[in-house]
CSV table of N, CA and C in Angstrom, one decimal:
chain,number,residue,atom,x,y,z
A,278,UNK,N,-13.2,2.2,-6.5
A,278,UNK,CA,-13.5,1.3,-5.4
A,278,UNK,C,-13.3,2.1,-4.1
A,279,UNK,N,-14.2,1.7,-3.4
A,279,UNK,CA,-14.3,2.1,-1.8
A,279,UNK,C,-13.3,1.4,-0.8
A,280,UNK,N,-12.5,1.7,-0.1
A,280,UNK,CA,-11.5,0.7,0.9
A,280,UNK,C,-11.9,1.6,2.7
A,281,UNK,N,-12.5,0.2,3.4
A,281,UNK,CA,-12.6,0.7,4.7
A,281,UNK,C,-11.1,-0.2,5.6
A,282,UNK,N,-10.4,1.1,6.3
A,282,UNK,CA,-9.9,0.5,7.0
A,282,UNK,C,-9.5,0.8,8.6
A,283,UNK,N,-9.5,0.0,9.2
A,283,UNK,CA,-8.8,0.5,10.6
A,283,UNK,C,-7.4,-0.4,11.1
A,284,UNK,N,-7.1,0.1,12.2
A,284,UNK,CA,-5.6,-0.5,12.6
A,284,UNK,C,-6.2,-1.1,13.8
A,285,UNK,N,-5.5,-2.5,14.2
A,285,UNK,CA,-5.4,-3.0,15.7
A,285,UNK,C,-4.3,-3.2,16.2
A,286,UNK,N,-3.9,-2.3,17.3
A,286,UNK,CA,-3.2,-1.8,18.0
A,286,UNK,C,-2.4,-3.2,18.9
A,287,UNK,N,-1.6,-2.9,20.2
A,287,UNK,CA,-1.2,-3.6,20.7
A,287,UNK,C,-1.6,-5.2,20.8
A,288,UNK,N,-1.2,-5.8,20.2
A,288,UNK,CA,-1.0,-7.8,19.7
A,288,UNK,C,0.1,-8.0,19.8
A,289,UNK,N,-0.2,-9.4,20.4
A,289,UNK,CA,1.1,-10.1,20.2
A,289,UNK,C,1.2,-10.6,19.0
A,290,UNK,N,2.4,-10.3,18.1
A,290,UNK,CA,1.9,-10.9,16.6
A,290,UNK,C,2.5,-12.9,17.0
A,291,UNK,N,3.2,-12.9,17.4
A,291,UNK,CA,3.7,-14.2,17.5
A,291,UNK,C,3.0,-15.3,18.4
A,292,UNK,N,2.0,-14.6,19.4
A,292,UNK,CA,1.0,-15.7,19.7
A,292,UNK,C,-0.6,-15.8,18.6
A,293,UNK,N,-0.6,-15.0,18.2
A,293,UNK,CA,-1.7,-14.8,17.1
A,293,UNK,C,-1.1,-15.7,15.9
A,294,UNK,N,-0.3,-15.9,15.9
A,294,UNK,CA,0.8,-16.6,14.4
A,294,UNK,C,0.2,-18.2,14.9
A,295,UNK,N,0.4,-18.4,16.4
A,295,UNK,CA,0.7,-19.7,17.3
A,295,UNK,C,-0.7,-20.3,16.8
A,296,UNK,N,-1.5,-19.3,17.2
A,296,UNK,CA,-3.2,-19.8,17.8
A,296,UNK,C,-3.5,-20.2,16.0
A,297,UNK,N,-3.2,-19.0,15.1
A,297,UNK,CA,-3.7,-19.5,14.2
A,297,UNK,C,-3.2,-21.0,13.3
A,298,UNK,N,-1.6,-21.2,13.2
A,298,UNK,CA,-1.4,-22.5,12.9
A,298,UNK,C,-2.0,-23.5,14.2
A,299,UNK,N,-2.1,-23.2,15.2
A,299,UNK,CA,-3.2,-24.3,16.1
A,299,UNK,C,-4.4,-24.5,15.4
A,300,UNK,N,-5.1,-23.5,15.2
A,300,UNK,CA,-6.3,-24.1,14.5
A,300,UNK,C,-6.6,-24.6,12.5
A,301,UNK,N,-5.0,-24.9,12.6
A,301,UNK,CA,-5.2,-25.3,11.2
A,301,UNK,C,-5.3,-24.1,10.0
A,302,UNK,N,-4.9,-22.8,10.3
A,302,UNK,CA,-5.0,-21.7,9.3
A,302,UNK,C,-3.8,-21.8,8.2
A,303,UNK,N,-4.0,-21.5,7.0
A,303,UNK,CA,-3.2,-21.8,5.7
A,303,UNK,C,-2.7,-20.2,5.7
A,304,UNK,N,-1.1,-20.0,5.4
A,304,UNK,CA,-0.2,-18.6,5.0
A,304,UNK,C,-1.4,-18.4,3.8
A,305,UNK,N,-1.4,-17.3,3.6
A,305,UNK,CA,-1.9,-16.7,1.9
A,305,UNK,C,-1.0,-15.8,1.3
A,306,UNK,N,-0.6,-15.0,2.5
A,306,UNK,CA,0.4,-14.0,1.7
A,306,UNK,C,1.5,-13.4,2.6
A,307,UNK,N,2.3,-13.6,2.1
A,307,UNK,CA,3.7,-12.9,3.0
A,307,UNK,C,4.8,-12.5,1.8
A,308,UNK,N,4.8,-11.1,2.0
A,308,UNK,CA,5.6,-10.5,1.1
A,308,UNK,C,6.5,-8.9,1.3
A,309,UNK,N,7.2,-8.7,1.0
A,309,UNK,CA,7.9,-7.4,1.5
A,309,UNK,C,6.9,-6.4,0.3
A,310,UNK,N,7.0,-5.1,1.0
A,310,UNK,CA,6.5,-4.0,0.4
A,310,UNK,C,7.2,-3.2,0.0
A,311,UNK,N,7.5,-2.0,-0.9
A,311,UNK,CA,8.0,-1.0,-1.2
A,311,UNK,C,6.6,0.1,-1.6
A,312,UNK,N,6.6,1.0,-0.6
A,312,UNK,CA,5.8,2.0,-0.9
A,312,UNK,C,6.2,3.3,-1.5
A,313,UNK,N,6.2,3.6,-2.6
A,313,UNK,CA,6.8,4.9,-2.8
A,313,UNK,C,5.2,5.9,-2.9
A,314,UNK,N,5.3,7.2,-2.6
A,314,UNK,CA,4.3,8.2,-2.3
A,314,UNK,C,5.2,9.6,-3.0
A,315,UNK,N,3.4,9.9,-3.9
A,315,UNK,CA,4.3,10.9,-4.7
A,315,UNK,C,2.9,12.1,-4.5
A,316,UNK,N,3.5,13.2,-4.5
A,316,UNK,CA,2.5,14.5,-4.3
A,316,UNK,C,3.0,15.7,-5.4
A,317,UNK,N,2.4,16.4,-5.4
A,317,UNK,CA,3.0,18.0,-6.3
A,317,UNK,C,3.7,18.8,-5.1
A,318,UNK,N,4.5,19.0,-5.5
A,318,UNK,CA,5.6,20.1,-4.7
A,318,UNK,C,4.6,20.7,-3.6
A,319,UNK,N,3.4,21.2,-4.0
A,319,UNK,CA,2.9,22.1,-2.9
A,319,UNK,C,2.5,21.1,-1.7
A,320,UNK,N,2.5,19.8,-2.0
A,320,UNK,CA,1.5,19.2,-0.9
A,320,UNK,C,0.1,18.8,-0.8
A,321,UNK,N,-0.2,19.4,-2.5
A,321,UNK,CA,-1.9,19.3,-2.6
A,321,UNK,C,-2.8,18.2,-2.2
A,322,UNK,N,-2.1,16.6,-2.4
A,322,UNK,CA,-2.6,15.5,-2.2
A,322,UNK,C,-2.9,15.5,-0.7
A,323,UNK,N,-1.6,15.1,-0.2
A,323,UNK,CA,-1.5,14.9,0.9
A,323,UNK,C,-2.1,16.0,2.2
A,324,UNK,N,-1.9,16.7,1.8
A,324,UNK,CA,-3.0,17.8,2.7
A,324,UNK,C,-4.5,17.9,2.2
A,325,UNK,N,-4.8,17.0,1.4
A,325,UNK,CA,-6.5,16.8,1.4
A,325,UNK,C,-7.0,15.4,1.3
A,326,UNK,N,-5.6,14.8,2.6
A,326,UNK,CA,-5.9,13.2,2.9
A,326,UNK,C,-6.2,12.2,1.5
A,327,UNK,N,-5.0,12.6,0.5
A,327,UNK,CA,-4.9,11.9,-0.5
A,327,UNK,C,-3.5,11.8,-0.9
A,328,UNK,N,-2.8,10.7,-2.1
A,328,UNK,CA,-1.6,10.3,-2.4
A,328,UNK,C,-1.7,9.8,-4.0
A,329,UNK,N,-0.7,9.9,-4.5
A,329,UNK,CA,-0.2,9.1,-5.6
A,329,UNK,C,0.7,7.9,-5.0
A,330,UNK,N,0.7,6.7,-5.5
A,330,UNK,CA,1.8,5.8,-4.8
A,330,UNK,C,1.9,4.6,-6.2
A,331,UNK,N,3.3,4.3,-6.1
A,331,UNK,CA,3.7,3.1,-6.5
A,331,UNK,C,4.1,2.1,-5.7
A,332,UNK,N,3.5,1.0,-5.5
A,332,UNK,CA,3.5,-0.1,-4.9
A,332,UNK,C,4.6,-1.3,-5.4
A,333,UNK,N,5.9,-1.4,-5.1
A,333,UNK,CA,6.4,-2.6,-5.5
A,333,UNK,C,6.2,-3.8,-4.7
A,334,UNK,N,5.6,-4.9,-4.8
A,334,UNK,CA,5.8,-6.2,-3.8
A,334,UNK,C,6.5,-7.1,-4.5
A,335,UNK,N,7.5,-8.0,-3.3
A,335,UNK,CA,8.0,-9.1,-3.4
A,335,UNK,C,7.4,-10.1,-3.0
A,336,UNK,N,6.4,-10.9,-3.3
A,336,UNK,CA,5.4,-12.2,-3.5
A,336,UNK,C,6.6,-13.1,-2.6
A,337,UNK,N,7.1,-13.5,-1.5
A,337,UNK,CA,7.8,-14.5,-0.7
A,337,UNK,C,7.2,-15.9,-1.4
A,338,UNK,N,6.0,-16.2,-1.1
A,338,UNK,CA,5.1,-17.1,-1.4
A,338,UNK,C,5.2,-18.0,-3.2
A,339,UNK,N,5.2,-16.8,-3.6
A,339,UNK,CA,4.9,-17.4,-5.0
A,339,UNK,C,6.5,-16.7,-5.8
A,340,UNK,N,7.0,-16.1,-5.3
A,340,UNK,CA,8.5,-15.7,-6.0
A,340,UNK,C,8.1,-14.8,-7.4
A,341,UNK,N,7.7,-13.7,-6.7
A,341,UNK,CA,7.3,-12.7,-8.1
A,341,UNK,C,7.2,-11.6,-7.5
A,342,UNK,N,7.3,-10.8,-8.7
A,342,UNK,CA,6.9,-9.6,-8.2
A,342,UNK,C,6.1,-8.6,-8.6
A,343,UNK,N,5.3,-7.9,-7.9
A,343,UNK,CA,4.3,-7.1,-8.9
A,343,UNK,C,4.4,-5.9,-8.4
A,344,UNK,N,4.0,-4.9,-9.6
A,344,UNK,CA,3.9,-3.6,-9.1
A,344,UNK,C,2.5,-3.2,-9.6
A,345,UNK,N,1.9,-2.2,-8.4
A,345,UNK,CA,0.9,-1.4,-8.5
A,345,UNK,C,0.8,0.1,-8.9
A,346,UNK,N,0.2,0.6,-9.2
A,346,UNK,CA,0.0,2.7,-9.7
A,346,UNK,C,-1.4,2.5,-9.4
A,347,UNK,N,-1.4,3.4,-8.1
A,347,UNK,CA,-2.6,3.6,-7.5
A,347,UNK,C,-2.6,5.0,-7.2
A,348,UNK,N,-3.8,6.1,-6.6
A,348,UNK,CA,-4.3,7.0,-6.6
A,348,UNK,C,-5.2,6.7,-5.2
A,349,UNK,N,-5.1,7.4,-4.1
A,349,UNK,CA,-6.1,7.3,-3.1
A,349,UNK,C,-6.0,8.7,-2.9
A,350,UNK,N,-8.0,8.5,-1.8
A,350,UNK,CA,-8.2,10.2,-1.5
A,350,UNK,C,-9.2,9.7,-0.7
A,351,UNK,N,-9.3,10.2,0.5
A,351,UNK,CA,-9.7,10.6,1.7
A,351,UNK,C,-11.3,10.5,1.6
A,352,UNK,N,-12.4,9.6,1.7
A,352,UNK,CA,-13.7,10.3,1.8
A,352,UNK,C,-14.1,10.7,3.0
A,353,UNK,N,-14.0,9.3,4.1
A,353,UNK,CA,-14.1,9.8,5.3
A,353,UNK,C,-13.6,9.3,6.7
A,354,UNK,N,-13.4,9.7,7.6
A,354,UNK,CA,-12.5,8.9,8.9
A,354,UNK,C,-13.2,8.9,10.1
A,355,UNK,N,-14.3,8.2,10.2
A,355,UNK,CA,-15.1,8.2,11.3
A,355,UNK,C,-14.8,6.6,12.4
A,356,UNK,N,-15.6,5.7,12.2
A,356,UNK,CA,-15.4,4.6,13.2
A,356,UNK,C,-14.2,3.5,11.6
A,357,UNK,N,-14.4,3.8,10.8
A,357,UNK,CA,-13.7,3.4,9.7
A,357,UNK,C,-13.4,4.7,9.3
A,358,UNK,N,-11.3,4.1,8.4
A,358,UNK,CA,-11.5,5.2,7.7
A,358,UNK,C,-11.8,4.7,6.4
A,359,UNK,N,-12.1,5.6,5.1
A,359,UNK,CA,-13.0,5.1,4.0
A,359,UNK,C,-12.2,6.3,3.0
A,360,UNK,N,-11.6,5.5,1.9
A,360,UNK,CA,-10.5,6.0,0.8
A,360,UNK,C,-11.4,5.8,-0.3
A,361,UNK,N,-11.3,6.5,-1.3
A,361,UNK,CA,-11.7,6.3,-3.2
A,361,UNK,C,-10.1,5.9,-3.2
A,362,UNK,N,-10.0,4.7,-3.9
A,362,UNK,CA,-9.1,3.9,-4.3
A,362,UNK,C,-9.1,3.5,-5.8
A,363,UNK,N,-8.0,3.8,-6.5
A,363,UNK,CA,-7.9,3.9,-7.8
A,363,UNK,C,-6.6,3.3,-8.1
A,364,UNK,N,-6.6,1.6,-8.4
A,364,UNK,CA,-5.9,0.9,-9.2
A,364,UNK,C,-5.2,0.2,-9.8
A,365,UNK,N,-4.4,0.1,-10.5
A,365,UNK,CA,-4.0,-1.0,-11.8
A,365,UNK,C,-2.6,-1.7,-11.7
A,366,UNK,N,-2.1,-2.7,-12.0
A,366,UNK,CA,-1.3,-3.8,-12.2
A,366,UNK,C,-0.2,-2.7,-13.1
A,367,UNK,N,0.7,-2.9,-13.6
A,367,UNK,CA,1.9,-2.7,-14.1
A,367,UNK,C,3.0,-3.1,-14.2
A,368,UNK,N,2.9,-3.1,-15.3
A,368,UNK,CA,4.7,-3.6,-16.2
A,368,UNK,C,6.0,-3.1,-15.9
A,369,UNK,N,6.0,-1.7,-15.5
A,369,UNK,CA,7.5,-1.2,-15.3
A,369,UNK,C,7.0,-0.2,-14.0
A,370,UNK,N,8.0,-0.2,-13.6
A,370,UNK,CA,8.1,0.7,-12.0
A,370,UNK,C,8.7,1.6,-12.9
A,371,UNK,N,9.8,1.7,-13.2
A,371,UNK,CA,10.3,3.2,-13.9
A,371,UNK,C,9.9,3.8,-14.7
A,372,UNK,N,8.6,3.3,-15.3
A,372,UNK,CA,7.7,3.9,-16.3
A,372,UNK,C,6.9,4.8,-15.7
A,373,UNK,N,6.0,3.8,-14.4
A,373,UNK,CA,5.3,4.7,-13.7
A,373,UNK,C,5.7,6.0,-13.4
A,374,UNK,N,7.0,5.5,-12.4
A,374,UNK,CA,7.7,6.6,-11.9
A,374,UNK,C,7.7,7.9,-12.8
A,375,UNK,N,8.0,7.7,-14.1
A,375,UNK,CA,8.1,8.7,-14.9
A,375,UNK,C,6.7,9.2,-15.8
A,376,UNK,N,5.8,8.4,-15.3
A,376,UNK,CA,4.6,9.2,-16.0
A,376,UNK,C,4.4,10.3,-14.7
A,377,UNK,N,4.4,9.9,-13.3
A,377,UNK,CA,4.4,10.7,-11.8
A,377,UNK,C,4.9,11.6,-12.4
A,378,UNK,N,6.3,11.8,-12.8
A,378,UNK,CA,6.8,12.5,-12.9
A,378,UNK,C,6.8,13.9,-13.8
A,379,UNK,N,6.4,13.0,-14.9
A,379,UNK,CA,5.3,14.1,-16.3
A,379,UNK,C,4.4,14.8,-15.8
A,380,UNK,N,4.0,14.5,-15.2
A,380,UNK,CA,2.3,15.1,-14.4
A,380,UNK,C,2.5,16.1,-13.5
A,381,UNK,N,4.0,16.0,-12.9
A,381,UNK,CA,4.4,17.2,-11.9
A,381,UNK,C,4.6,16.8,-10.3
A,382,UNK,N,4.2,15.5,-10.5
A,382,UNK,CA,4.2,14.6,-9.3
A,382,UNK,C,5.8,14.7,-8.9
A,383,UNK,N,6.1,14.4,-7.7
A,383,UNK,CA,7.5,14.2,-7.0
A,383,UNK,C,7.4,13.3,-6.1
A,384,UNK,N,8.5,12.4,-5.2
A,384,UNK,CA,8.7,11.3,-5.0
A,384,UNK,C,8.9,12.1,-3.7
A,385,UNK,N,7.8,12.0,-2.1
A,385,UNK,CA,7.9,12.4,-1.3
A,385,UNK,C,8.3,12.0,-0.1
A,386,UNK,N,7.6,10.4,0.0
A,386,UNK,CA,8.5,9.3,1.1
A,386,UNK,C,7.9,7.8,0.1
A,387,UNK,N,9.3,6.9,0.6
A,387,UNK,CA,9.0,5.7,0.8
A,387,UNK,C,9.0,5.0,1.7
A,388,UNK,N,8.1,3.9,1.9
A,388,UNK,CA,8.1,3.1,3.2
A,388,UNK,C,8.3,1.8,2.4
A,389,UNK,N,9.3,1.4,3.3
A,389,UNK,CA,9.2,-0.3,3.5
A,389,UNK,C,8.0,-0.9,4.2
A,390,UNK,N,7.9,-2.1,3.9
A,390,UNK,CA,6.8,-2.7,5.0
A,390,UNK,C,6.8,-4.5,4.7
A,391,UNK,N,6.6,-5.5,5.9
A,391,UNK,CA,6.4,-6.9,5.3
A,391,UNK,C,4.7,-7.0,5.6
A,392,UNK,N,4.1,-7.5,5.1
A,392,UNK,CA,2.7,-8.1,5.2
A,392,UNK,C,2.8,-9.4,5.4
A,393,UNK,N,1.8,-10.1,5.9
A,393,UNK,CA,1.3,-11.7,5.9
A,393,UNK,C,0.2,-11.9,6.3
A,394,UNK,N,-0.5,-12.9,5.3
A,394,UNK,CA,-1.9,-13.2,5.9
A,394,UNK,C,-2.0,-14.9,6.1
Protein backbone atom coordinates (compact mmCIF):
# COMPACT_ATOMS: atom_id res chain seq x y z
CA UNK A 1 0.00 0.00 0.00
CA UNK A 2 0.96 3.53 -0.94
CA UNK A 3 0.46 6.21 2.22
CA UNK A 4 0.67 10.01 1.15
CA UNK A 5 1.33 12.22 3.96
CA UNK A 6 1.93 15.76 5.04
CA UNK A 7 1.91 17.72 8.47
CA UNK A 8 -0.19 20.96 9.34
CA UNK A 9 1.68 23.04 11.26
CA UNK A 10 0.68 25.88 13.68
CA UNK A 11 -3.43 25.28 14.77
CA UNK A 12 -5.15 25.92 17.35
CA UNK A 13 -6.10 22.38 18.24
CA UNK A 14 -8.83 23.47 20.74
CA UNK A 15 -10.68 25.96 18.50
CA UNK A 16 -10.67 23.34 15.60
CA UNK A 17 -12.16 20.71 18.37
CA UNK A 18 -14.81 23.95 19.01
CA UNK A 19 -15.79 24.63 15.34
CA UNK A 20 -15.94 21.08 14.67
CA UNK A 21 -18.52 19.90 17.57
CA UNK A 22 -20.26 23.34 16.25
CA UNK A 23 -20.97 21.89 13.14
CA UNK A 24 -22.23 18.73 14.48
CA UNK A 25 -18.90 16.49 13.81
CA UNK A 26 -18.92 12.74 15.51
CA UNK A 27 -15.23 11.64 17.61
CA UNK A 28 -14.10 8.43 15.50
CA UNK A 29 -11.07 7.88 17.09
CA UNK A 30 -9.12 8.90 20.16
CA UNK A 31 -6.56 6.69 21.41
CA UNK A 32 -2.97 6.67 22.94
CA UNK A 33 -0.09 5.36 20.77
CA UNK A 34 3.00 3.39 21.49
CA UNK A 35 5.44 3.47 18.68
CA UNK A 36 8.27 1.28 18.99
CA UNK A 37 10.94 1.61 15.82
CA UNK A 38 13.29 -1.06 15.14
CA UNK A 39 16.46 -0.96 12.56
CA UNK A 40 19.76 -3.23 12.26
CA UNK A 41 22.48 -1.97 14.29
CA UNK A 42 24.06 -0.30 11.31
CA UNK A 43 21.10 2.08 10.60
CA UNK A 44 20.34 0.45 7.26
CA UNK A 45 16.55 1.29 7.44
CA UNK A 46 16.47 4.43 8.74
CA UNK A 47 19.15 5.94 6.64
CA UNK A 48 17.26 4.94 3.44
CA UNK A 49 14.12 6.72 4.86
CA UNK A 50 12.68 3.41 6.02
CA UNK A 51 11.66 1.50 9.60
CA UNK A 52 10.45 -1.60 11.19
CA UNK A 53 7.76 -0.59 13.85
CA UNK A 54 5.46 -2.06 16.23
CA UNK A 55 2.44 -0.13 16.84
CA UNK A 56 0.66 -0.68 20.26
CA UNK A 57 -2.84 1.38 20.48
CA UNK A 58 -5.09 2.04 23.30
CA UNK A 59 -8.66 2.36 21.42
CA UNK A 60 -10.05 5.26 24.39
CA UNK A 61 -13.32 4.94 22.29
CA UNK A 62 -13.97 1.33 22.12
CA UNK A 63 -11.67 0.08 25.27
CA UNK A 64 -9.21 -2.30 23.35
CA UNK A 65 -6.37 -2.64 22.26
CA UNK A 66 -4.53 -3.50 19.16
CA UNK A 67 -1.24 -4.00 17.92
CA UNK A 68 0.24 -3.47 14.51
CA UNK A 69 3.84 -5.00 12.68
CA UNK A 70 4.41 -2.83 9.96
CA UNK A 71 7.39 -2.17 7.64
CA UNK A 72 7.71 1.30 5.82
CA UNK A 73 10.22 2.76 3.21
CA UNK A 74 10.57 5.95 1.70
CA UNK A 75 9.38 6.26 -2.07
CA UNK A 76 9.14 9.84 -2.35
CA UNK A 77 9.06 13.39 -0.46
CA UNK A 78 8.01 15.95 -2.77
CA UNK A 79 4.65 18.22 -2.22
CA UNK A 80 3.58 14.83 -0.37
CA UNK A 81 5.55 12.56 1.28
CA UNK A 82 4.71 8.97 -0.17
CA UNK A 83 5.79 5.59 1.93
CA UNK A 84 5.46 1.64 0.63
CA UNK A 85 3.58 0.62 3.66
CA UNK A 86 3.45 -2.94 4.73
CA UNK A 87 0.84 -4.09 7.36
CA UNK A 88 -0.77 -6.56 9.60
CA UNK A 89 -2.93 -6.86 12.85
CA UNK A 90 -1.35 -8.96 15.68
CA UNK A 91 -1.83 -11.06 18.52
CA UNK A 92 1.23 -10.53 20.72
CA UNK A 93 3.50 -7.48 20.94
CA UNK A 94 6.22 -9.72 22.56
CA UNK A 95 6.08 -12.09 19.81
CA UNK A 96 6.57 -9.49 17.28
CA UNK A 97 9.11 -7.92 19.23
CA UNK A 98 10.96 -11.14 19.15
CA UNK A 99 10.52 -12.18 15.51
CA UNK A 100 12.39 -8.13 15.07
CA UNK A 101 14.54 -9.49 17.00
CA UNK A 102 15.43 -12.91 15.17
CA UNK A 103 15.92 -10.97 11.99
CA UNK A 104 18.74 -8.84 13.67
CA UNK A 105 16.44 -5.99 14.07
CA UNK A 106 17.01 -3.85 17.41
CA UNK A 107 14.67 -1.59 19.30
CA UNK A 108 15.95 2.06 18.35
CA UNK A 109 13.28 4.65 19.74
CA UNK A 110 9.89 4.71 21.02
CA UNK A 111 7.47 7.36 20.74
CA UNK A 112 4.38 7.96 22.66
CA UNK A 113 1.66 9.83 20.85
CA UNK A 114 -2.43 10.55 21.46
CA UNK A 115 -4.45 10.72 18.07
CA UNK A 116 -8.17 11.84 17.58
CA UNK A 117 -10.35 12.14 14.81
Amino acid sequence: MKELETRIIKIDVASIRKLLISLGAEKVKEENQINDLYDFEDGKLLSQKGYARIRTVDDLLHNKQIIFMTTKKMISQDTFKVMEENETIVMDAEMSRRIFLSLGLELKESIKKYRES
